[in-house]
PDB file of C-alpha atoms and ligand atoms in Angstrom:
ATOM      1  CA  UNK A   1     -20.441 -26.354 -41.101  1.00  0.00           C
ATOM      2  CA  UNK A   2     -19.020 -22.920 -41.707  1.00  0.00           C
ATOM      3  CA  UNK A   3     -15.551 -21.702 -40.797  1.00  0.00           C
ATOM      4  CA  UNK A   4     -13.965 -18.249 -40.815  1.00  0.00           C
ATOM      5  CA  UNK A   5     -10.229 -18.045 -41.455  1.00  0.00           C
ATOM      6  CA  UNK A   6      -8.548 -14.745 -40.483  1.00  0.00           C
ATOM      7  CA  UNK A   7      -4.961 -14.919 -41.720  1.00  0.00           C
ATOM      8  CA  UNK A   8      -2.889 -12.284 -43.506  1.00  0.00           C
ATOM      9  CA  UNK A   9      -0.272 -14.630 -44.949  1.00  0.00           C
ATOM     10  CA  UNK A  10      -1.735 -15.296 -48.431  1.00  0.00           C
ATOM     11  CA  UNK A  11       0.033 -18.621 -48.960  1.00  0.00           C
ATOM     12  CA  UNK A  12      -1.050 -20.011 -45.616  1.00  0.00           C
ATOM     13  CA  UNK A  13      -4.587 -18.614 -45.976  1.00  0.00           C
ATOM     14  CA  UNK A  14      -4.941 -20.203 -49.395  1.00  0.00           C
ATOM     15  CA  UNK A  15      -3.593 -23.564 -48.214  1.00  0.00           C
ATOM     16  CA  UNK A  16      -5.940 -23.603 -45.223  1.00  0.00           C
ATOM     17  CA  UNK A  17      -8.948 -22.620 -47.326  1.00  0.00           C
ATOM     18  CA  UNK A  18      -8.315 -25.338 -49.903  1.00  0.00           C
ATOM     19  CA  UNK A  19      -7.661 -28.003 -47.346  1.00  0.00           C
ATOM     20  CA  UNK A  20     -10.793 -27.242 -45.308  1.00  0.00           C
ATOM     21  CA  UNK A  21     -13.002 -26.900 -48.380  1.00  0.00           C
ATOM     22  CA  UNK A  22     -11.890 -30.307 -49.577  1.00  0.00           C
ATOM     23  CA  UNK A  23     -12.869 -31.514 -46.115  1.00  0.00           C
ATOM     24  CA  UNK A  24     -16.388 -30.362 -47.034  1.00  0.00           C
ATOM     25  CA  UNK A  25     -16.563 -27.250 -44.885  1.00  0.00           C
ATOM     26  CA  UNK A  26     -17.879 -23.902 -46.097  1.00  0.00           C
ATOM     27  CA  UNK A  27     -14.995 -21.464 -45.661  1.00  0.00           C
ATOM     28  CA  UNK A  28     -14.768 -17.660 -45.650  1.00  0.00           C
ATOM     29  CA  UNK A  29     -11.338 -16.080 -45.561  1.00  0.00           C
ATOM     30  CA  UNK A  30     -10.347 -12.559 -44.465  1.00  0.00           C
ATOM     31  CA  UNK A  31      -6.884 -11.024 -44.329  1.00  0.00           C
ATOM     32  CA  UNK A  32      -7.147  -8.279 -41.715  1.00  0.00           C
ATOM     33  CA  UNK A  33      -8.668  -7.658 -38.308  1.00  0.00           C
ATOM     34  CA  UNK A  34     -11.315  -5.157 -39.412  1.00  0.00           C
ATOM     35  CA  UNK A  35     -12.731  -7.612 -41.946  1.00  0.00           C
ATOM     36  CA  UNK A  36     -12.597 -10.409 -39.359  1.00  0.00           C
ATOM     37  CA  UNK A  37     -14.450  -8.321 -36.788  1.00  0.00           C
ATOM     38  CA  UNK A  38     -17.061  -7.356 -39.377  1.00  0.00           C
ATOM     39  CA  UNK A  39     -17.571 -10.967 -40.520  1.00  0.00           C
ATOM     40  CA  UNK A  40     -17.962 -12.156 -36.929  1.00  0.00           C
ATOM     41  CA  UNK A  41     -20.504  -9.468 -36.093  1.00  0.00           C
ATOM     42  CA  UNK A  42     -22.676 -10.151 -39.154  1.00  0.00           C
ATOM     43  CA  UNK A  43     -22.361 -13.896 -39.883  1.00  0.00           C
ATOM     44  CA  UNK A  44     -22.691 -17.130 -37.944  1.00  0.00           C
ATOM     45  CA  UNK A  45     -19.730 -19.479 -37.835  1.00  0.00           C
ATOM     46  CA  UNK A  46     -19.132 -22.875 -36.286  1.00  0.00           C
ATOM     47  CA  UNK A  47     -15.419 -22.180 -35.857  1.00  0.00           C
ATOM     48  CA  UNK A  48     -12.907 -19.337 -36.217  1.00  0.00           C
ATOM     49  CA  UNK A  49      -9.274 -19.921 -37.152  1.00  0.00           C
ATOM     50  CA  UNK A  50      -7.537 -16.764 -36.036  1.00  0.00           C
ATOM     51  CA  UNK A  51      -4.029 -15.484 -36.636  1.00  0.00           C
ATOM     52  CA  UNK A  52      -2.929 -13.335 -33.664  1.00  0.00           C
ATOM     53  CA  UNK A  53      -0.683 -11.087 -35.757  1.00  0.00           C
ATOM     54  CA  UNK A  54      -3.340  -9.518 -37.992  1.00  0.00           C
ATOM     55  CA  UNK A  55      -3.100  -6.012 -39.475  1.00  0.00           C
ATOM     56  CA  UNK A  56      -5.455  -3.218 -38.286  1.00  0.00           C
ATOM     57  CA  UNK A  57      -6.990  -5.094 -35.342  1.00  0.00           C
ATOM     58  CA  UNK A  58      -4.905  -7.848 -33.764  1.00  0.00           C
ATOM     59  CA  UNK A  59      -6.168 -11.303 -32.830  1.00  0.00           C
ATOM     60  CA  UNK A  60      -6.262 -10.574 -29.084  1.00  0.00           C
ATOM     61  CA  UNK A  61      -8.698  -7.706 -29.633  1.00  0.00           C
ATOM     62  CA  UNK A  62     -10.802  -9.850 -32.023  1.00  0.00           C
ATOM     63  CA  UNK A  63     -11.181 -12.508 -29.310  1.00  0.00           C
ATOM     64  CA  UNK A  64     -12.107  -9.866 -26.722  1.00  0.00           C
ATOM     65  CA  UNK A  65     -14.831  -8.467 -28.959  1.00  0.00           C
ATOM     66  CA  UNK A  66     -16.040 -11.927 -29.906  1.00  0.00           C
ATOM     67  CA  UNK A  67     -16.469 -12.916 -26.259  1.00  0.00           C
ATOM     68  CA  UNK A  68     -18.819  -9.973 -25.675  1.00  0.00           C
ATOM     69  CA  UNK A  69     -21.245 -11.484 -28.194  1.00  0.00           C
ATOM     70  CA  UNK A  70     -23.247 -14.618 -27.882  1.00  0.00           C
ATOM     71  CA  UNK A  71     -23.309 -17.372 -28.922  1.00  0.00           C
ATOM     72  CA  UNK A  72     -19.611 -17.469 -29.688  1.00  0.00           C
ATOM     73  CA  UNK A  73     -17.998 -20.018 -31.983  1.00  0.00           C
ATOM     74  CA  UNK A  74     -14.889 -21.892 -30.793  1.00  0.00           C
ATOM     75  CA  UNK A  75     -11.615 -20.125 -31.646  1.00  0.00           C
ATOM     76  CA  UNK A  76      -8.457 -21.861 -32.841  1.00  0.00           C
ATOM     77  CA  UNK A  77      -5.565 -19.415 -32.568  1.00  0.00           C
ATOM     78  CA  UNK A  78      -2.636 -19.504 -34.987  1.00  0.00           C
ATOM     79  CA  UNK A  79       0.530 -17.640 -34.317  1.00  0.00           C
ATOM     80  CA  UNK A  80       4.103 -17.310 -35.381  1.00  0.00           C
ATOM     81  CA  UNK A  81       4.914 -16.078 -31.913  1.00  0.00           C
ATOM     82  CA  UNK A  82       5.663 -19.021 -29.750  1.00  0.00           C
ATOM     83  CA  UNK A  83       6.309 -16.891 -26.700  1.00  0.00           C
ATOM     84  CA  UNK A  84       4.709 -18.444 -23.660  1.00  0.00           C
ATOM     85  CA  UNK A  85       3.082 -15.160 -22.636  1.00  0.00           C
ATOM     86  CA  UNK A  86       1.210 -14.859 -25.953  1.00  0.00           C
ATOM     87  CA  UNK A  87      -0.104 -18.354 -25.640  1.00  0.00           C
ATOM     88  CA  UNK A  88      -1.234 -17.753 -22.064  1.00  0.00           C
ATOM     89  CA  UNK A  89      -2.826 -14.427 -22.957  1.00  0.00           C
ATOM     90  CA  UNK A  90      -4.733 -15.957 -25.904  1.00  0.00           C
ATOM     91  CA  UNK A  91      -6.048 -18.797 -23.792  1.00  0.00           C
ATOM     92  CA  UNK A  92      -6.906 -16.440 -20.917  1.00  0.00           C
ATOM     93  CA  UNK A  93      -8.975 -14.344 -23.291  1.00  0.00           C
ATOM     94  CA  UNK A  94     -10.949 -17.398 -24.276  1.00  0.00           C
ATOM     95  CA  UNK A  95      -9.254 -19.061 -27.254  1.00  0.00           C
ATOM     96  CA  UNK A  96     -10.193 -22.759 -27.312  1.00  0.00           C
ATOM     97  CA  UNK A  97      -7.039 -24.131 -28.866  1.00  0.00           C
ATOM     98  CA  UNK A  98      -3.637 -22.982 -30.017  1.00  0.00           C
ATOM     99  CA  UNK A  99      -1.288 -23.832 -32.883  1.00  0.00           C
ATOM    100  CA  UNK A 100       2.171 -22.406 -33.444  1.00  0.00           C
ATOM    101  CA  UNK A 101       3.372 -21.918 -37.025  1.00  0.00           C
ATOM    102  CA  UNK A 102       4.618 -23.813 -38.858  1.00  0.00           C
ATOM    103  CA  UNK A 103       2.224 -26.712 -38.368  1.00  0.00           C
ATOM    104  CA  UNK A 104       1.105 -29.757 -40.303  1.00  0.00           C
ATOM    105  CA  UNK A 105      -2.290 -29.497 -42.036  1.00  0.00           C
ATOM    106  CA  UNK A 106      -3.526 -32.929 -40.905  1.00  0.00           C
ATOM    107  CA  UNK A 107      -2.998 -31.861 -37.303  1.00  0.00           C
ATOM    108  CA  UNK A 108      -4.924 -28.651 -37.860  1.00  0.00           C
ATOM    109  CA  UNK A 109      -7.738 -30.582 -39.542  1.00  0.00           C
ATOM    110  CA  UNK A 110      -7.939 -32.960 -36.587  1.00  0.00           C
ATOM    111  CA  UNK A 111      -8.191 -30.042 -34.164  1.00  0.00           C
ATOM    112  CA  UNK A 112     -10.835 -28.384 -36.338  1.00  0.00           C
ATOM    113  CA  UNK A 113     -12.949 -31.543 -36.208  1.00  0.00           C
ATOM    114  CA  UNK A 114     -12.550 -31.782 -32.444  1.00  0.00           C
ATOM    115  CA  UNK A 115     -13.503 -28.133 -31.854  1.00  0.00           C
ATOM    116  CA  UNK A 116     -16.545 -28.268 -34.132  1.00  0.00           C
ATOM    117  CA  UNK A 117     -17.667 -31.451 -32.442  1.00  0.00           C
ATOM    118  CA  UNK A 118     -17.357 -29.834 -29.030  1.00  0.00           C
ATOM    119  CA  UNK A 119     -19.090 -26.662 -30.142  1.00  0.00           C
ATOM    120  CA  UNK A 120     -22.006 -28.106 -32.059  1.00  0.00           C
ATOM    121  CA  UNK A 121     -22.874 -31.458 -30.604  1.00  0.00           C
ATOM    122  CA  UNK A 122     -22.111 -30.650 -26.985  1.00  0.00           C
ATOM    123  CA  UNK A 123     -19.208 -33.102 -27.093  1.00  0.00           C
ATOM    124  CA  UNK A 124     -21.143 -36.040 -28.538  1.00  0.00           C
ATOM    125  CA  UNK A 125     -19.783 -37.304 -31.787  1.00  0.00           C
ATOM    126  CA  UNK A 126     -22.791 -39.506 -32.522  1.00  0.00           C
ATOM    127  CA  UNK A 127     -26.184 -37.986 -33.309  1.00  0.00           C
ATOM    128  CA  UNK A 128     -29.016 -40.499 -33.377  1.00  0.00           C
ATOM    129  CA  UNK A 129     -32.515 -40.037 -34.744  1.00  0.00           C
ATOM    130  CA  UNK A 130     -34.352 -43.379 -34.804  1.00  0.00           C
ATOM    131  CA  UNK A 131     -32.479 -45.656 -37.194  1.00  0.00           C
ATOM    132  CA  UNK A 132     -30.542 -42.747 -38.638  1.00  0.00           C
ATOM    133  CA  UNK A 133     -27.077 -42.262 -37.125  1.00  0.00           C
ATOM    134  CA  UNK A 134     -24.551 -39.560 -37.892  1.00  0.00           C
ATOM    135  CA  UNK A 135     -20.986 -39.834 -36.681  1.00  0.00           C
ATOM    136  CA  UNK A 136     -19.769 -36.220 -36.764  1.00  0.00           C
ATOM    137  CA  UNK A 137     -16.159 -37.275 -36.229  1.00  0.00           C
ATOM    138  CA  UNK A 138     -15.866 -39.702 -39.124  1.00  0.00           C
ATOM    139  CA  UNK A 139     -18.599 -37.818 -41.032  1.00  0.00           C
ATOM    140  CA  UNK A 140     -20.332 -41.084 -41.672  1.00  0.00           C
ATOM    141  CA  UNK A 141     -24.077 -41.743 -41.859  1.00  0.00           C
ATOM    142  CA  UNK A 142     -25.817 -45.070 -41.340  1.00  0.00           C
ATOM    143  CA  UNK A 143     -29.405 -46.270 -41.590  1.00  0.00           C
ATOM    144  CA  UNK A 144     -30.044 -49.376 -39.550  1.00  0.00           C
ATOM    145  CA  UNK A 145     -26.251 -49.755 -39.289  1.00  0.00           C
ATOM    146  CA  UNK A 146     -25.814 -49.762 -43.091  1.00  0.00           C
ATOM    147  CA  UNK A 147     -23.633 -46.938 -44.458  1.00  0.00           C
ATOM    148  CA  UNK A 148     -25.391 -44.326 -46.574  1.00  0.00           C
ATOM    149  CA  UNK A 149     -23.698 -42.828 -49.624  1.00  0.00           C
ATOM    150  CA  UNK A 150     -24.127 -39.038 -49.486  1.00  0.00           C
ATOM    151  CA  UNK A 151     -22.592 -36.142 -51.416  1.00  0.00           C
ATOM    152  CA  UNK A 152     -20.750 -33.440 -49.491  1.00  0.00           C
ATOM    153  CA  UNK A 153     -23.746 -31.065 -49.737  1.00  0.00           C
ATOM    154  CA  UNK A 154     -26.205 -33.730 -48.668  1.00  0.00           C
ATOM    155  CA  UNK A 155     -24.045 -34.562 -45.689  1.00  0.00           C
ATOM    156  CA  UNK A 156     -23.857 -30.864 -44.779  1.00  0.00           C
ATOM    157  CA  UNK A 157     -27.637 -30.416 -44.940  1.00  0.00           C
ATOM    158  CA  UNK A 158     -28.252 -33.618 -42.999  1.00  0.00           C
ATOM    159  CA  UNK A 159     -25.766 -32.560 -40.327  1.00  0.00           C
ATOM    160  CA  UNK A 160     -27.546 -29.247 -39.725  1.00  0.00           C
ATOM    161  CA  UNK A 161     -31.037 -30.793 -39.741  1.00  0.00           C
ATOM    162  CA  UNK A 162     -30.029 -33.591 -37.379  1.00  0.00           C
ATOM    163  CA  UNK A 163     -28.340 -31.244 -34.931  1.00  0.00           C
ATOM    164  CA  UNK A 164     -31.581 -29.297 -34.794  1.00  0.00           C
ATOM    165  CA  UNK A 165     -34.060 -32.174 -34.976  1.00  0.00           C
ATOM    166  CA  UNK A 166     -37.545 -31.068 -33.967  1.00  0.00           C
ATOM    167  CA  UNK A 167     -36.821 -27.427 -34.820  1.00  0.00           C
ATOM    168  CA  UNK A 168     -37.424 -25.541 -38.060  1.00  0.00           C
ATOM    169  CA  UNK A 169     -34.299 -24.653 -40.061  1.00  0.00           C
ATOM    170  CA  UNK A 170     -34.686 -22.002 -42.764  1.00  0.00           C
ATOM    171  CA  UNK A 171     -33.253 -22.294 -46.276  1.00  0.00           C
ATOM    172  CA  UNK A 172     -31.120 -19.262 -45.522  1.00  0.00           C
ATOM    173  CA  UNK A 173     -29.651 -20.965 -42.460  1.00  0.00           C
ATOM    174  CA  UNK A 174     -28.835 -24.024 -44.540  1.00  0.00           C
ATOM    175  CA  UNK A 175     -27.287 -21.934 -47.316  1.00  0.00           C
ATOM    176  CA  UNK A 176     -25.268 -19.994 -44.747  1.00  0.00           C
ATOM    177  CA  UNK A 177     -23.902 -23.216 -43.264  1.00  0.00           C
ATOM    178  CA  UNK A 178     -23.064 -24.756 -46.611  1.00  0.00           C
ATOM    179  CA  UNK A 179     -21.576 -22.048 -48.744  1.00  0.00           C
ATOM    180  CA  UNK A 180     -18.850 -19.446 -48.401  1.00  0.00           C
ATOM    181  CA  UNK A 181     -19.351 -15.854 -49.652  1.00  0.00           C
ATOM    182  CA  UNK A 182     -17.703 -16.438 -52.969  1.00  0.00           C
ATOM    183  CA  UNK A 183     -19.687 -19.541 -53.816  1.00  0.00           C
ATOM    184  CA  UNK A 184     -22.733 -19.229 -56.010  1.00  0.00           C
ATOM    185  CA  UNK A 185     -25.885 -20.659 -54.446  1.00  0.00           C
ATOM    186  CA  UNK A 186     -28.536 -21.438 -57.041  1.00  0.00           C
ATOM    187  CA  UNK A 187     -32.111 -20.726 -55.903  1.00  0.00           C
ATOM    188  CA  UNK A 188     -33.009 -24.412 -56.025  1.00  0.00           C
ATOM    189  CA  UNK A 189     -29.741 -25.841 -54.776  1.00  0.00           C
ATOM    190  CA  UNK A 190     -31.045 -26.430 -51.265  1.00  0.00           C
ATOM    191  CA  UNK A 191     -34.406 -27.779 -52.473  1.00  0.00           C
ATOM    192  CA  UNK A 192     -32.764 -30.242 -54.830  1.00  0.00           C
ATOM    193  CA  UNK A 193     -30.411 -31.352 -52.100  1.00  0.00           C
ATOM    194  CA  UNK A 194     -33.209 -31.890 -49.555  1.00  0.00           C
ATOM    195  CA  UNK A 195     -35.247 -33.797 -52.162  1.00  0.00           C
ATOM    196  CA  UNK A 196     -32.382 -36.246 -52.753  1.00  0.00           C
ATOM    197  CA  UNK A 197     -31.688 -36.542 -49.076  1.00  0.00           C
ATOM    198  CA  UNK A 198     -35.305 -37.470 -48.331  1.00  0.00           C
ATOM    199  CA  UNK A 199     -35.119 -40.382 -50.737  1.00  0.00           C
ATOM    200  CA  UNK A 200     -31.840 -41.582 -49.333  1.00  0.00           C
ATOM    201  CA  UNK A 201     -32.927 -41.539 -45.695  1.00  0.00           C
ATOM    202  CA  UNK A 202     -36.408 -42.909 -46.439  1.00  0.00           C
ATOM    203  CA  UNK A 203     -35.597 -46.428 -45.137  1.00  0.00           C
ATOM    204  CA  UNK A 204     -34.794 -44.909 -41.732  1.00  0.00           C
ATOM    205  CA  UNK A 205     -38.384 -43.703 -41.284  1.00  0.00           C
ATOM    206  CA  UNK A 206     -37.049 -40.243 -40.375  1.00  0.00           C
ATOM    207  CA  UNK A 207     -38.980 -37.514 -42.183  1.00  0.00           C
ATOM    208  CA  UNK A 208     -37.862 -34.064 -43.328  1.00  0.00           C
ATOM    209  CA  UNK A 209     -40.988 -31.900 -43.516  1.00  0.00           C
ATOM    210  CA  UNK A 210     -41.271 -28.752 -45.604  1.00  0.00           C
ATOM    211  CA  UNK A 211     -42.717 -25.938 -43.514  1.00  0.00           C
ATOM    212  CA  UNK A 212     -44.152 -23.556 -46.091  1.00  0.00           C
ATOM    213  CA  UNK A 213     -42.509 -20.177 -46.069  1.00  0.00           C
ATOM    214  CA  UNK A 214     -40.264 -21.125 -43.154  1.00  0.00           C
ATOM    215  CA  UNK A 215     -37.962 -23.969 -44.110  1.00  0.00           C
ATOM    216  CA  UNK A 216     -37.479 -27.589 -43.098  1.00  0.00           C
ATOM    217  CA  UNK A 217     -38.020 -29.632 -40.016  1.00  0.00           C
ATOM    218  CA  UNK A 218     -36.553 -33.026 -39.279  1.00  0.00           C
ATOM    219  CA  UNK A 219     -39.010 -34.938 -37.139  1.00  0.00           C
ATOM    220  CA  UNK A 220     -37.754 -36.801 -34.141  1.00  0.00           C
ATOM    221  CA  UNK A 221     -38.217 -40.504 -34.511  1.00  0.00           C
ATOM    222  CA  UNK A 222     -38.476 -42.333 -31.222  1.00  0.00           C
ATOM    223  CA  UNK A 223     -37.911 -45.795 -32.702  1.00  0.00           C
ATOM    224  CA  UNK A 224     -34.800 -47.387 -31.283  1.00  0.00           C
ATOM    225  CA  UNK A 225     -31.665 -47.432 -33.380  1.00  0.00           C
ATOM    226  CA  UNK A 226     -31.049 -50.844 -34.920  1.00  0.00           C
ATOM    227  CA  UNK A 227     -34.425 -52.141 -33.688  1.00  0.00           C
TER     228      UNK A 227
HETATM  229 CA1   CA B   1       0.102 -12.586 -39.401  1.00  0.00          CA
END
């Protein structure tokens, strides 16, 4: 899952980036409105954390422009201004949630999880494919009700493939979901990760097929969970 942070306070931006990366998200961070607008028009994100008081283009204008595009990621607005009218204006423009600075990181993380869940899984926190279950809230995977031990990358890949079961996902799409701009993606990183993942989910009977030249496809398994 990939998140854009647009925040011009370097200390806050750094704290948010670290905290979300340790929560296994891919994070890009920009410090002004022009860079935010550019990132949002060229990349795909699962969530945007947006400071309203950004230099060059303010957060209100960013939301307006974002809403003209589709599909749009959920937006969590951050602001130092706690004036009621700002909050109302942000929400009217289409922000999905609001936090007033200063705030506690665990609360922000909880809201991030909730927004991503709403945006990606249509509100369901459990994705089921045969005996393979993924709880997107607790970020926990089970096969036949037994917990599976996955690395952060493996979990990320599995999450994307499961959300798009039955559809082909390209390596580029996986890389885009898993890594921020400043992270180095080795050519084989995705292949190695998928290889390991296949072995780990083997007992579930769910298969990840390689579609030559296109990417990967997780087959839908109609067997009942826990059967
Ligand atoms: Ca600011």
